[in-house]
Structure formats: C-alpha cells, structure tokens
Short mmCIF file of C-alpha atoms in Angstrom, two decimals:
data_model
loop_
_atom_site.label_atom_id
_atom_site.label_comp_id
_atom_site.label_asym_id
_atom_site.label_seq_id
_atom_site.Cartn_x
_atom_site.Cartn_y
_atom_site.Cartn_z
CA MET A 1 13.06 -24.17 -1.42
CA THR A 2 13.48 -23.13 1.99
CA THR A 3 12.70 -25.30 4.88
CA GLU A 4 13.25 -22.83 7.55
CA PRO A 5 9.87 -21.65 8.65
CA ARG A 6 9.78 -17.72 8.46
CA LEU A 7 8.12 -15.89 11.16
CA PHE A 8 7.00 -12.68 11.92
CA VAL A 9 8.26 -11.41 15.30
CA GLU A 10 7.27 -7.73 17.19
CA ALA A 11 11.02 -7.93 18.89
CA SER A 12 14.04 -6.15 17.73
CA LEU A 13 16.48 -8.37 15.85
CA HIS A 14 20.30 -8.41 15.82
CA ALA A 15 22.97 -10.44 16.63
CA GLY A 16 22.81 -12.20 19.95
CA ALA A 17 19.41 -10.89 20.65
CA SER A 18 16.84 -13.95 22.60
CA PHE A 19 14.09 -13.99 23.20
CA ALA A 20 10.35 -15.88 23.44
CA LEU A 21 8.18 -16.49 20.91
CA VAL A 22 4.31 -15.89 20.90
CA PRO A 23 2.26 -19.44 22.14
CA ALA A 24 0.53 -19.92 18.92
CA GLN A 25 4.44 -20.21 16.73
CA ALA A 26 5.27 -22.51 19.83
CA HIS A 27 2.53 -24.61 18.71
CA TYR A 28 3.18 -24.04 15.36
CA LEU A 29 6.81 -25.37 15.23
CA GLY A 30 6.37 -28.21 17.86
CA THR A 31 3.27 -29.64 17.01
CA VAL A 32 2.74 -28.84 13.47
CA LEU A 33 6.39 -29.09 12.04
CA ARG A 34 7.49 -30.94 14.49
CA ARG A 35 10.79 -28.89 15.19
CA GLY A 36 12.73 -28.92 18.39
CA ALA A 37 15.46 -27.24 20.02
CA GLY A 38 18.42 -26.77 17.82
CA ASP A 39 16.22 -26.16 14.51
CA ARG A 40 16.40 -22.98 12.77
CA VAL A 41 14.38 -20.56 11.65
CA LEU A 42 13.96 -17.45 9.55
CA LEU A 43 12.76 -14.15 11.45
CA PHE A 44 11.27 -10.83 10.19
CA ASN A 45 10.00 -7.82 12.23
CA GLY A 46 8.97 -4.95 9.04
CA ARG A 47 12.05 -3.17 10.94
CA ASP A 48 15.07 -5.35 10.72
CA GLY A 49 15.42 -7.33 7.76
CA GLU A 50 15.38 -11.07 7.60
CA TRP A 51 17.92 -12.98 10.22
CA HIS A 52 18.32 -16.51 10.94
CA ALA A 53 17.42 -18.18 14.29
CA ARG A 54 18.21 -20.80 16.16
CA LEU A 55 14.87 -22.72 18.43
CA THR A 56 17.06 -23.01 21.87
CA GLU A 57 13.83 -24.32 23.73
CA LEU A 58 10.73 -25.69 22.20
CA ARG A 59 8.16 -27.02 25.26
CA ARG A 60 4.44 -26.91 24.17
CA GLU A 61 3.29 -23.32 24.31
CA ARG A 62 6.93 -21.79 25.02
CA ALA A 63 9.95 -21.28 21.95
CA THR A 64 12.52 -19.22 22.69
CA VAL A 65 14.98 -18.50 20.03
CA ALA A 66 18.64 -16.83 19.49
CA VAL A 67 19.46 -14.68 16.46
CA ASP A 68 22.39 -15.36 14.58
CA ALA A 69 23.07 -13.64 11.55
CA VAL A 70 21.33 -11.13 9.14
CA LEU A 71 20.00 -12.52 5.73
CA ARG A 72 18.68 -9.85 3.95
CA PRO A 73 18.53 -6.24 5.24
CA GLN A 74 15.34 -4.13 4.94
CA ALA A 75 16.64 -1.56 2.33
CA GLU A 76 16.11 -4.79 -0.34
CA GLU A 77 12.51 -4.25 0.50
CA GLU A 78 10.01 -3.78 -2.60
CA THR A 79 8.11 -1.22 -4.45
CA ASP A 80 5.60 1.11 -2.49
CA VAL A 81 1.98 0.35 -3.64
CA TRP A 82 -0.89 0.95 -1.48
CA LEU A 83 -4.30 -1.24 -2.21
CA ALA A 84 -7.40 1.11 -1.42
CA PHE A 85 -10.95 -1.13 -2.16
CA ALA A 86 -14.46 -0.58 -1.70
CA LEU A 87 -15.03 -2.97 0.99
CA LEU A 88 -16.36 -6.48 0.08
CA LYS A 89 -17.64 -9.58 2.05
CA ARG A 90 -15.61 -11.45 4.02
CA ASP A 91 -14.67 -13.93 2.22
CA ALA A 92 -13.76 -11.48 -0.79
CA THR A 93 -11.96 -9.31 2.05
CA ASP A 94 -9.98 -12.16 3.12
CA LEU A 95 -9.27 -13.00 -0.11
CA VAL A 96 -8.01 -9.66 -1.32
CA VAL A 97 -5.93 -8.98 2.04
CA GLN A 98 -4.37 -12.84 1.65
CA LYS A 99 -3.56 -12.11 -2.36
CA ALA A 100 -2.30 -8.29 -2.14
CA THR A 101 0.31 -9.19 0.44
CA GLU A 102 1.84 -11.54 -1.66
CA LEU A 103 1.33 -9.20 -4.68
CA GLY A 104 3.27 -6.73 -2.63
CA ALA A 105 1.02 -3.59 -1.32
CA THR A 106 2.40 -1.96 1.67
CA ALA A 107 -0.68 -1.02 3.00
CA LEU A 108 -4.29 -1.97 2.60
CA LEU A 109 -7.21 0.76 3.07
CA PRO A 110 -11.14 -0.73 3.14
CA VAL A 111 -13.10 2.14 1.23
CA LEU A 112 -16.89 3.19 2.18
CA THR A 113 -18.64 3.75 -1.32
CA ALA A 114 -22.29 4.83 -2.23
CA ARG A 115 -22.62 1.42 -3.25
CA THR A 116 -20.70 -0.76 -0.84
CA ASN A 117 -22.84 -3.37 1.30
CA ALA A 118 -20.47 -3.95 3.88
CA GLY A 119 -19.29 -1.72 6.52
CA ARG A 120 -16.92 -3.32 9.28
CA VAL A 121 -13.96 -5.29 9.49
CA ASN A 122 -12.53 -7.54 12.09
CA GLU A 123 -8.93 -6.07 12.04
CA ALA A 124 -7.14 -8.57 14.35
CA ARG A 125 -8.33 -11.37 11.68
CA LEU A 126 -7.13 -9.65 8.75
CA ALA A 127 -3.94 -8.47 10.08
CA ALA A 128 -3.33 -12.37 10.80
CA ILE A 129 -3.97 -13.03 7.48
CA ALA A 130 -1.56 -10.15 6.06
CA ILE A 131 0.77 -11.82 8.47
CA GLU A 132 0.60 -15.32 7.26
CA ALA A 133 0.75 -14.12 3.67
CA THR A 134 3.76 -12.03 4.70
CA GLU A 135 5.58 -15.11 6.17
CA GLN A 136 5.18 -17.47 3.12
CA SER A 137 5.98 -14.94 0.39
CA GLU A 138 8.94 -14.01 2.11
CA ARG A 139 8.30 -10.21 2.28
CA LEU A 140 10.09 -8.42 4.80
CA THR A 141 7.21 -6.34 6.02
CA VAL A 142 3.70 -6.70 6.76
CA PRO A 143 1.25 -4.37 4.83
CA ARG A 144 -0.15 -1.89 7.44
CA ILE A 145 -4.27 -2.77 7.37
CA HIS A 146 -6.21 0.85 8.08
CA PRO A 147 -9.65 1.16 9.26
CA PRO A 148 -12.62 1.20 6.95
CA GLN A 149 -13.00 5.45 5.77
CA PRO A 150 -15.16 6.73 3.24
CA LEU A 151 -14.24 7.50 -0.15
CA ALA A 152 -14.24 11.04 0.43
CA THR A 153 -12.25 11.18 3.29
CA LEU A 154 -9.52 8.82 1.27
CA LEU A 155 -9.23 11.28 -1.20
CA ASP A 156 -9.43 14.30 1.36
CA ALA A 157 -6.07 13.22 2.87
CA TRP A 158 -4.33 11.28 -0.06
CA PRO A 159 -0.34 12.37 0.15
CA ALA A 160 0.40 14.57 -2.38
CA ASP A 161 3.60 12.61 -3.03
CA ARG A 162 1.67 9.71 -4.15
CA ARG A 163 -0.13 8.96 -7.35
CA LEU A 164 -3.61 7.02 -7.04
CA PHE A 165 -4.79 5.02 -10.11
CA ALA A 166 -8.71 4.78 -10.07
CA ALA A 167 -9.65 0.92 -12.15
CA LEU A 168 -12.82 1.73 -13.65
CA GLU A 169 -15.16 0.11 -16.41
CA ARG A 170 -17.30 0.97 -18.95
CA VAL A 171 -15.22 4.19 -19.63
CA PRO A 172 -14.20 4.62 -22.69
CA ASP A 173 -11.61 7.53 -22.47
CA ALA A 174 -9.53 5.47 -19.53
CA ALA A 175 -6.37 4.74 -20.11
CA PRO A 176 -4.53 0.73 -19.44
CA LEU A 177 -3.25 0.76 -16.71
CA ARG A 178 0.68 0.32 -17.13
CA PRO A 179 3.45 -0.13 -14.74
CA PHE A 180 4.58 2.74 -12.60
CA HIS A 181 7.39 2.46 -10.22
CA GLY A 182 6.98 5.24 -7.84
CA LYS A 183 5.25 5.72 -4.61
CA ALA A 184 1.03 4.40 -6.15
CA GLY A 185 -1.76 3.66 -4.72
CA LEU A 186 -4.36 1.58 -6.72
CA LEU A 187 -8.45 2.10 -6.37
CA ILE A 188 -10.64 -0.68 -7.19
CA GLY A 189 -14.59 0.27 -6.81
CA PRO A 190 -17.58 -1.56 -5.64
CA GLU A 191 -18.94 -4.41 -7.60
CA GLY A 192 -21.64 -1.77 -8.75
CA GLY A 193 -19.19 0.82 -9.70
CA PHE A 194 -19.03 4.34 -8.38
CA ALA A 195 -21.61 6.58 -8.10
CA PRO A 196 -21.67 9.41 -10.42
CA VAL A 197 -20.90 11.82 -7.54
CA GLU A 198 -17.90 9.40 -7.15
CA LEU A 199 -16.82 9.65 -10.22
CA ASP A 200 -16.89 13.24 -10.66
CA ALA A 201 -14.71 13.46 -7.27
CA LEU A 202 -12.20 11.05 -8.65
CA ARG A 203 -11.35 12.56 -12.33
CA ASN A 204 -11.40 16.08 -10.57
CA HIS A 205 -8.83 14.66 -7.99
CA PRO A 206 -5.48 16.27 -9.23
CA LEU A 207 -3.44 13.23 -7.91
CA VAL A 208 -6.16 10.46 -9.45
CA THR A 209 -5.45 9.24 -12.58
CA VAL A 210 -8.53 6.89 -14.33
CA VAL A 211 -7.42 3.85 -15.98
CA THR A 212 -8.85 0.30 -17.28
CA LEU A 213 -7.35 -2.84 -16.23
CA GLY A 214 -8.89 -4.67 -19.86
CA PRO A 215 -11.83 -5.24 -21.90
CA ARG A 216 -13.39 -7.85 -19.61
CA ILE A 217 -15.74 -7.31 -16.55
CA LEU A 218 -13.57 -8.87 -13.54
CA ARG A 219 -15.18 -8.97 -9.91
CA ALA A 220 -13.85 -6.41 -7.39
CA GLU A 221 -11.49 -9.00 -5.94
CA THR A 222 -9.84 -9.99 -9.25
CA ALA A 223 -9.56 -6.31 -10.00
CA CYS A 224 -7.39 -5.73 -6.58
CA LEU A 225 -5.12 -8.70 -7.50
CA ALA A 226 -4.78 -8.05 -11.60
CA GLY A 227 -4.39 -4.42 -10.75
CA LEU A 228 -1.51 -4.53 -8.35
CA THR A 229 -0.32 -7.20 -10.82
CA LEU A 230 0.08 -4.38 -13.92
CA LEU A 231 1.32 -1.64 -11.80
CA GLN A 232 4.42 -3.52 -10.31
CA ALA A 233 4.80 -5.11 -13.62
CA PRO A 234 8.58 -5.09 -15.22
CA GLY A 235 8.94 -2.23 -18.03
CA SER A 236 8.53 1.59 -17.82
CA GLY A 237 7.10 3.39 -15.00
CA MET B 1 -23.70 -1.07 -16.56
CA THR B 2 -26.01 -3.69 -18.01
CA THR B 3 -28.83 -4.96 -16.24
CA GLU B 4 -30.00 -7.52 -18.30
CA PRO B 5 -28.75 -10.75 -17.70
CA ARG B 6 -26.21 -12.65 -19.55
CA LEU B 7 -26.80 -16.31 -20.01
CA PHE B 8 -24.83 -19.17 -22.23
CA VAL B 9 -26.64 -21.54 -23.56
CA GLU B 10 -26.05 -24.09 -26.16
CA ALA B 11 -28.50 -23.69 -29.16
CA SER B 12 -27.43 -21.73 -32.30
CA LEU B 13 -27.87 -17.89 -32.38
CA HIS B 14 -29.73 -15.92 -35.23
CA ALA B 15 -32.20 -13.41 -35.47
CA GLY B 16 -36.14 -14.82 -34.91
CA ALA B 17 -34.25 -18.59 -33.25
CA SER B 18 -36.47 -19.41 -30.18
CA PHE B 19 -36.08 -21.89 -28.10
CA ALA B 20 -36.44 -22.89 -24.44
CA LEU B 21 -33.68 -22.47 -21.60
CA VAL B 22 -32.55 -24.72 -18.96
CA PRO B 23 -34.94 -25.25 -16.08
CA ALA B 24 -31.71 -23.82 -13.71
CA GLN B 25 -32.12 -20.91 -15.85
CA ALA B 26 -35.90 -20.52 -15.77
CA HIS B 27 -35.30 -20.61 -11.79
CA TYR B 28 -32.78 -18.10 -11.93
CA LEU B 29 -34.21 -15.56 -13.96
CA GLY B 30 -37.94 -15.96 -12.57
CA THR B 31 -36.88 -16.75 -8.69
CA VAL B 32 -33.85 -15.15 -7.97
CA LEU B 33 -33.92 -11.94 -10.58
CA ARG B 34 -37.92 -11.90 -10.60
CA ARG B 35 -38.14 -11.08 -14.42
CA GLY B 36 -40.92 -12.37 -16.34
CA ALA B 37 -42.02 -12.19 -19.85
CA GLY B 38 -41.24 -9.73 -22.07
CA ASP B 39 -38.00 -8.90 -20.23
CA ARG B 40 -34.86 -8.84 -22.12
CA VAL B 41 -31.42 -10.90 -21.89
CA LEU B 42 -28.31 -11.75 -23.81
CA LEU B 43 -27.47 -14.87 -25.28
CA PHE B 44 -23.75 -16.24 -25.92
CA ASN B 45 -23.14 -19.33 -26.83
CA GLY B 46 -19.15 -19.52 -27.79
CA ARG B 47 -19.74 -19.95 -31.51
CA ASP B 48 -22.47 -17.07 -32.75
CA GLY B 49 -21.15 -13.92 -30.88
CA GLU B 50 -23.49 -12.42 -28.27
CA TRP B 51 -27.41 -11.67 -28.75
CA HIS B 52 -30.32 -9.30 -27.75
CA ALA B 53 -33.26 -11.91 -26.89
CA ARG B 54 -36.71 -11.55 -25.37
CA LEU B 55 -37.98 -13.95 -22.57
CA THR B 56 -41.16 -14.63 -24.24
CA GLU B 57 -42.51 -17.28 -21.89
CA LEU B 58 -41.23 -17.90 -18.16
CA ARG B 59 -42.90 -20.30 -15.66
CA ARG B 60 -41.15 -22.08 -12.78
CA GLU B 61 -38.88 -24.33 -14.48
CA ARG B 62 -39.63 -23.52 -18.12
CA ALA B 63 -38.59 -20.33 -20.06
CA THR B 64 -37.98 -19.63 -23.76
CA VAL B 65 -36.45 -16.87 -25.39
CA ALA B 66 -36.64 -15.08 -28.80
CA VAL B 67 -33.81 -14.12 -30.11
CA ASP B 68 -33.75 -10.52 -31.67
CA ALA B 69 -30.48 -9.01 -32.98
CA VAL B 70 -26.71 -9.27 -32.61
CA LEU B 71 -25.00 -7.35 -30.23
CA ARG B 72 -21.13 -7.97 -30.68
CA PRO B 73 -19.81 -10.72 -33.10
CA GLN B 74 -17.88 -13.56 -32.00
CA ALA B 75 -14.99 -11.99 -33.84
CA GLU B 76 -13.93 -9.67 -31.02
CA GLU B 77 -12.98 -12.35 -29.33
CA GLU B 78 -10.09 -11.77 -27.13
CA THR B 79 -6.21 -13.17 -26.94
CA ASP B 80 -5.83 -16.80 -26.49
CA VAL B 81 -3.73 -17.79 -23.70
CA TRP B 82 -4.11 -21.44 -22.25
CA LEU B 83 -3.31 -22.05 -18.27
CA ALA B 84 -1.88 -24.93 -17.36
CA PHE B 85 -1.47 -25.61 -14.05
CA ALA B 86 -0.21 -28.34 -11.26
CA LEU B 87 -3.30 -29.40 -10.06
CA LEU B 88 -4.39 -28.10 -6.75
CA LYS B 89 -6.81 -28.61 -3.70
CA ARG B 90 -10.23 -28.24 -4.59
CA ASP B 91 -11.30 -24.70 -3.34
CA ALA B 92 -7.66 -23.58 -5.06
CA THR B 93 -8.90 -25.02 -8.08
CA ASP B 94 -12.13 -23.67 -7.76
CA LEU B 95 -10.66 -20.07 -7.65
CA VAL B 96 -8.21 -20.37 -10.35
CA VAL B 97 -11.30 -21.51 -12.94
CA GLN B 98 -13.48 -18.74 -11.51
CA LYS B 99 -10.72 -16.18 -11.87
CA ALA B 100 -8.93 -17.48 -14.72
CA THR B 101 -12.17 -17.42 -16.67
CA GLU B 102 -12.17 -13.86 -16.35
CA LEU B 103 -8.88 -13.31 -16.95
CA GLY B 104 -9.18 -14.27 -20.48
CA ALA B 105 -8.04 -17.75 -20.31
CA THR B 106 -9.29 -19.87 -23.50
CA ALA B 107 -8.45 -23.04 -22.02
CA LEU B 108 -7.45 -24.54 -18.78
CA LEU B 109 -5.38 -28.10 -18.60
CA PRO B 110 -4.85 -29.17 -14.96
CA VAL B 111 -1.30 -30.84 -15.12
CA LEU B 112 0.20 -34.02 -12.94
CA THR B 113 3.44 -33.21 -11.50
CA ALA B 114 5.72 -35.42 -9.36
CA ARG B 115 5.18 -32.69 -6.19
CA THR B 116 0.88 -32.72 -6.99
CA ASN B 117 -0.94 -34.26 -4.27
CA ALA B 118 -4.70 -33.56 -5.95
CA GLY B 119 -5.14 -36.47 -8.86
CA ARG B 120 -9.04 -35.89 -9.53
CA VAL B 121 -11.14 -33.01 -10.56
CA ASN B 122 -15.22 -33.08 -10.67
CA GLU B 123 -15.13 -31.70 -14.43
CA ALA B 124 -18.84 -30.96 -14.38
CA ARG B 125 -18.36 -28.68 -11.18
CA LEU B 126 -15.49 -27.06 -13.34
CA ALA B 127 -17.31 -26.44 -16.33
CA ALA B 128 -20.16 -24.92 -14.26
CA ILE B 129 -17.75 -22.42 -12.28
CA ALA B 130 -16.43 -21.98 -15.98
CA ILE B 131 -19.84 -21.03 -17.30
CA GLU B 132 -20.59 -18.82 -14.62
CA ALA B 133 -17.66 -16.83 -14.57
CA THR B 134 -18.33 -16.26 -18.41
CA GLU B 135 -21.54 -14.76 -18.18
CA GLN B 136 -20.35 -12.34 -15.36
CA SER B 137 -17.42 -11.46 -17.07
CA GLU B 138 -19.12 -10.41 -20.50
CA ARG B 139 -16.77 -12.87 -22.63
CA LEU B 140 -17.72 -14.37 -25.67
CA THR B 141 -16.32 -18.02 -25.26
CA VAL B 142 -16.56 -20.29 -22.29
CA PRO B 143 -12.59 -21.88 -21.75
CA ARG B 144 -12.60 -25.38 -22.26
CA ILE B 145 -11.57 -27.94 -19.39
CA HIS B 146 -9.54 -30.82 -20.09
CA PRO B 147 -8.94 -33.57 -17.89
CA PRO B 148 -5.80 -33.52 -15.88
CA GLN B 149 -2.86 -35.32 -17.56
CA PRO B 150 0.62 -35.68 -16.80
CA LEU B 151 3.12 -32.95 -17.46
CA ALA B 152 5.25 -35.26 -19.86
CA THR B 153 2.07 -36.00 -21.70
CA LEU B 154 1.23 -32.08 -21.82
CA LEU B 155 4.69 -31.50 -23.13
CA ASP B 156 4.73 -34.13 -25.78
CA ALA B 157 1.66 -32.63 -27.21
CA TRP B 158 1.82 -28.88 -26.87
CA PRO B 159 1.44 -27.98 -30.36
CA ALA B 160 3.98 -26.47 -32.24
CA ASP B 161 2.34 -23.24 -32.96
CA ARG B 162 2.12 -21.98 -29.27
CA ARG B 163 4.89 -20.80 -27.14
CA LEU B 164 4.48 -21.59 -23.58
CA PHE B 165 5.77 -20.10 -20.14
CA ALA B 166 6.85 -21.86 -17.44
CA ALA B 167 7.20 -19.73 -14.51
CA LEU B 168 9.66 -20.64 -12.03
CA GLU B 169 10.65 -19.39 -8.66
CA ARG B 170 14.20 -18.78 -7.08
CA VAL B 171 15.63 -19.44 -10.41
CA PRO B 172 18.18 -16.76 -11.20
CA ASP B 173 18.57 -16.99 -14.97
CA ALA B 174 14.79 -16.71 -15.49
CA ALA B 175 13.29 -13.60 -17.73
CA PRO B 176 10.66 -11.57 -16.15
CA LEU B 177 7.23 -12.66 -17.98
CA ARG B 178 6.24 -10.15 -20.22
CA PRO B 179 3.27 -9.16 -22.66
CA PHE B 180 2.85 -11.78 -25.07
CA HIS B 181 -0.32 -11.42 -27.93
CA GLY B 182 0.25 -14.37 -29.56
CA LYS B 183 -0.75 -17.95 -28.80
CA ALA B 184 0.33 -18.58 -25.93
CA GLY B 185 0.64 -21.13 -22.68
CA LEU B 186 1.36 -20.34 -18.90
CA LEU B 187 2.49 -23.04 -16.91
CA ILE B 188 1.87 -22.85 -13.10
CA GLY B 189 3.74 -25.78 -10.94
CA PRO B 190 2.57 -27.36 -7.73
CA GLU B 191 3.61 -25.66 -4.44
CA GLY B 192 6.74 -27.47 -3.71
CA GLY B 193 7.95 -26.76 -7.35
CA PHE B 194 8.97 -28.89 -10.21
CA ALA B 195 10.84 -31.83 -9.49
CA PRO B 196 14.81 -31.54 -11.18
CA VAL B 197 13.74 -34.17 -14.05
CA GLU B 198 10.74 -32.07 -14.79
CA LEU B 199 12.97 -28.94 -14.56
CA ASP B 200 15.48 -30.12 -17.22
CA ALA B 201 12.09 -31.39 -19.81
CA LEU B 202 10.91 -27.45 -19.12
CA ARG B 203 14.49 -26.76 -20.14
CA ASN B 204 15.11 -28.86 -23.42
CA HIS B 205 11.56 -27.90 -24.95
CA PRO B 206 11.72 -26.04 -27.90
CA LEU B 207 8.08 -24.36 -27.02
CA VAL B 208 9.32 -23.48 -23.41
CA THR B 209 10.21 -20.26 -22.05
CA VAL B 210 11.42 -20.28 -18.50
CA VAL B 211 10.03 -16.82 -16.74
CA THR B 212 9.95 -15.79 -13.32
CA LEU B 213 6.66 -13.90 -12.24
CA GLY B 214 8.74 -11.32 -10.00
CA PRO B 215 10.62 -11.17 -6.54
CA ARG B 216 8.01 -12.92 -3.96
CA ILE B 217 7.07 -16.13 -3.42
CA LEU B 218 3.51 -16.78 -4.46
CA ARG B 219 0.81 -19.63 -3.85
CA ALA B 220 0.34 -21.49 -6.89
CA GLU B 221 -2.86 -20.11 -7.52
CA THR B 222 -1.47 -16.32 -7.10
CA ALA B 223 1.01 -16.92 -9.79
CA CYS B 224 -2.13 -18.22 -12.28
CA LEU B 225 -3.76 -14.85 -11.94
CA ALA B 226 -0.72 -13.02 -11.82
CA GLY B 227 0.64 -14.65 -14.86
CA LEU B 228 -2.46 -14.36 -16.77
CA THR B 229 -2.27 -10.47 -16.30
CA LEU B 230 0.98 -10.27 -17.25
CA LEU B 231 0.91 -12.12 -20.68
CA GLN B 232 -2.41 -10.15 -21.87
CA ALA B 233 -1.06 -6.63 -20.51
CA PRO B 234 -0.67 -3.76 -22.98
CA GLY B 235 2.46 -3.01 -24.80
CA SER B 236 4.60 -5.02 -26.51
CA GLY B 237 4.68 -8.42 -27.61
#
C-alpha cells in the first residue's frame, strides 16, 4: 500500500521540473497529512504519466515540489469508456461522478431527456470530485466532464468510431451487456425510463446497441456503475 | 413501467388473504402516493412470491388489503450471492446495503478486521434500507443482514457448499473475478487492506479464492458493487 500522497497537477512533468502546488494541496499536505519538506509525493497531470517528486518547501498555503523520476508512463492508461447518463439529483450525480471515475470512465456526459427532472450542474464541484477520485484510484487521467446536453444532440454528435450501449429496462429483446474493449460509450436513462420517441431514436441510431443490465430494476446511479463494470469486465470483446 | 406500489409484508400470501398493512405503509400509500380504497398494489414476503392485491380500506394510519392472484412465483428467484464486507462508516455502509440489495445479494455479512475502524451497526435501520431497496428493485426476497462478526469467525463458520471470492488489491497472483453462478460469497476488505495474518488465513482457507477486481484502486463500497456485478455477469460460471 502506498503511503505517498498522490496529487493531480496542471504543470508539465519531467525530471528536474520544479513548481508550486495550489494552496489547497499545500494545506492538505501540511495540515491534514502532517507532511514536511523532504517528504515524497506522486504527481500526475493526465498527459505525462505518474512521477515521483519531493516536497522542497512546505509552509501553510505554499508548497513547492521537485520532480524526480517517472513511475508509470501515460501509455499504460486504461480502457476508453464514456458514460452518458440522464442528469440526476445533486447527491446522485456526485456519486456517479466519483464512482464512474474510480471505475475508469474517460468522459462523463450528463444528458437531458424527456423525463429528466434536473437541468443544471455545478461543473467546478463535479470536476473537483473527479480529480479527488482520480488521485485516490491511482488513475493517470481525470475524466472529462461535459456540460449537460439534450439526448438528440448527444446522438447527432456521437463519433462514428465509438459504439454506444444503451441500457434499457423491461425490454424483452435487449441482449445482456457484455465486455467490450474498444472505444465505447454507455448510456443510462432517467428513473422513469426513456420516452417512446427517445427509444425510437436509440433503436434507429446506427452506433447504438440496446442492452440490459440484468433482471432487477436498478436505480439510475447503480445502473451507471454496474454497466461500467460489465463493459470493462475481463473476457471477450 | 409498473405504477402499482410494491410492498414487503410479513403476512402469508394466498388468494383470498386479507390483512392490515403497517401504519407506515398506510401513510405512504395515502399521504405520499395519494392512493385510496380500490387501488391496486403488489405484495411480497420473501416466501410466497409476488401477488396482486387491492386496497380494501385506506384511512390515515390504517390500510387493509385483499390478495387476488399470484404474479411471480417465489421459485423465479435469483442467484445466491452473499456479500461479506469489512464494516464501513455509516454512510458507506448504508450505500452498500442499498446497492447490494439492488444487485441481488441474498445475505449481507458485516465483518470486523484488523484494520476496520467501525464496530457497530444499527440493524433496524439497515433492515429498513434493505426492504426499501427490495421493493424498488422488484426482487422477491429481502437480503438477510447478519450482525457484525470477526473475520476469523466468518471463515470458521463458512458453509462447505459455498465458494468465497476474496477481492484483493496490489496482489500480482490474483486472477480476475469472473462470473460464478453457483452458491457464492464475495469478501471485500477494509480501506487499509487485510493484515498479513488475515491474508494468510484467506489464502489457506479451502473455500477461498483470491481474486482482483481490476487495475484501479476502488473504494471499499465501490468494490462491493463492482464485485457483485462481476460475479453475476452473464457468461461462463
């Protein structure tokens, strides 16, 4: 188990680089973790892999680091799964962002549907949740969080090289979601399900595959997590 | 999508049965859902399957039902997976109970380990969470919630006809958790991992298989949900 704090930074990472951390990180290292100058940390920025570094200065709101050697190159990064989900209430959205980050989602796309009640997100708070979950889960990249968009916009702009698995409930002809290890997306609808016109749009979209997550009725946030787990399970794909 | 409220009851269910619901259910039906006498509900008790029923009386704290016809026999019930998990803080434990119920766990066994900080649970509150999640997820049985027990006790008393998959992190020789459709259990450790003596006990137990949930470090509650999903995934087993 690592005891080195793992921090997301914006700066470029290479041997010999030196820069200041943001004040909140200085506070976390000094006041919460009781670290001091000379202690080691791990840094990543989503571009240059993960690096060993040392704290060269740590006072109240000011911490500087010196970057030593690379631990993991960026190329080791994970699968490529986007999660599109009908926007939920605040607590459930927070949970989805945190857990989907742990489970490897590379982009999070909140979607507005006919039966979606929520309409806005606090993008700064969601980004902070994603960064914290990325640090904790030892991922190398922070998932990109998109602003909410209507389902029709999402489907119109869906990239041609990426499959989209739409999870439906109470649909007899839907196949079970199976592992898929290429570029993929998972779409989870609202608690009330998709409206008929939305179901038609999904069924007629050339990149969409309609799937089921199993025999039970899952809450939307549970469906997000179960679907991400199934898509990335070991096995065929 | 069903619009009939789905309620857990203690009474026996058979055609022609008639009995009173508990006051909280009467309140829920009348005040929250605005239902009245003559409206339909679905009832299950974990033993007799799921039944159509009618409200024969509904006033404030008093509701009576008449049971009509069976909708799903009990025999349709699901896989048989127990979830044993190192006891978490209250909010995380609540989340695990709710989501594990949705995901089909048939028993929930909180475990005390060397690195477990929590020690007590409010069994009545956890049972209420499990019942509510069972109603919502359209399951036929409520998972049984056991009192917390030491890991050694769990392992000593583990039934001989049930496999136990212990999910470990940072263990190079652990195989990925794959679907298993017999009697199974999943064991999730505490945030700090199992102590060396606990790892030895797991590795030496004849019914335990050491597995990994994937390349990322998951929070304990996320590991519970991902593991339950993987164990019950379609495919080999």
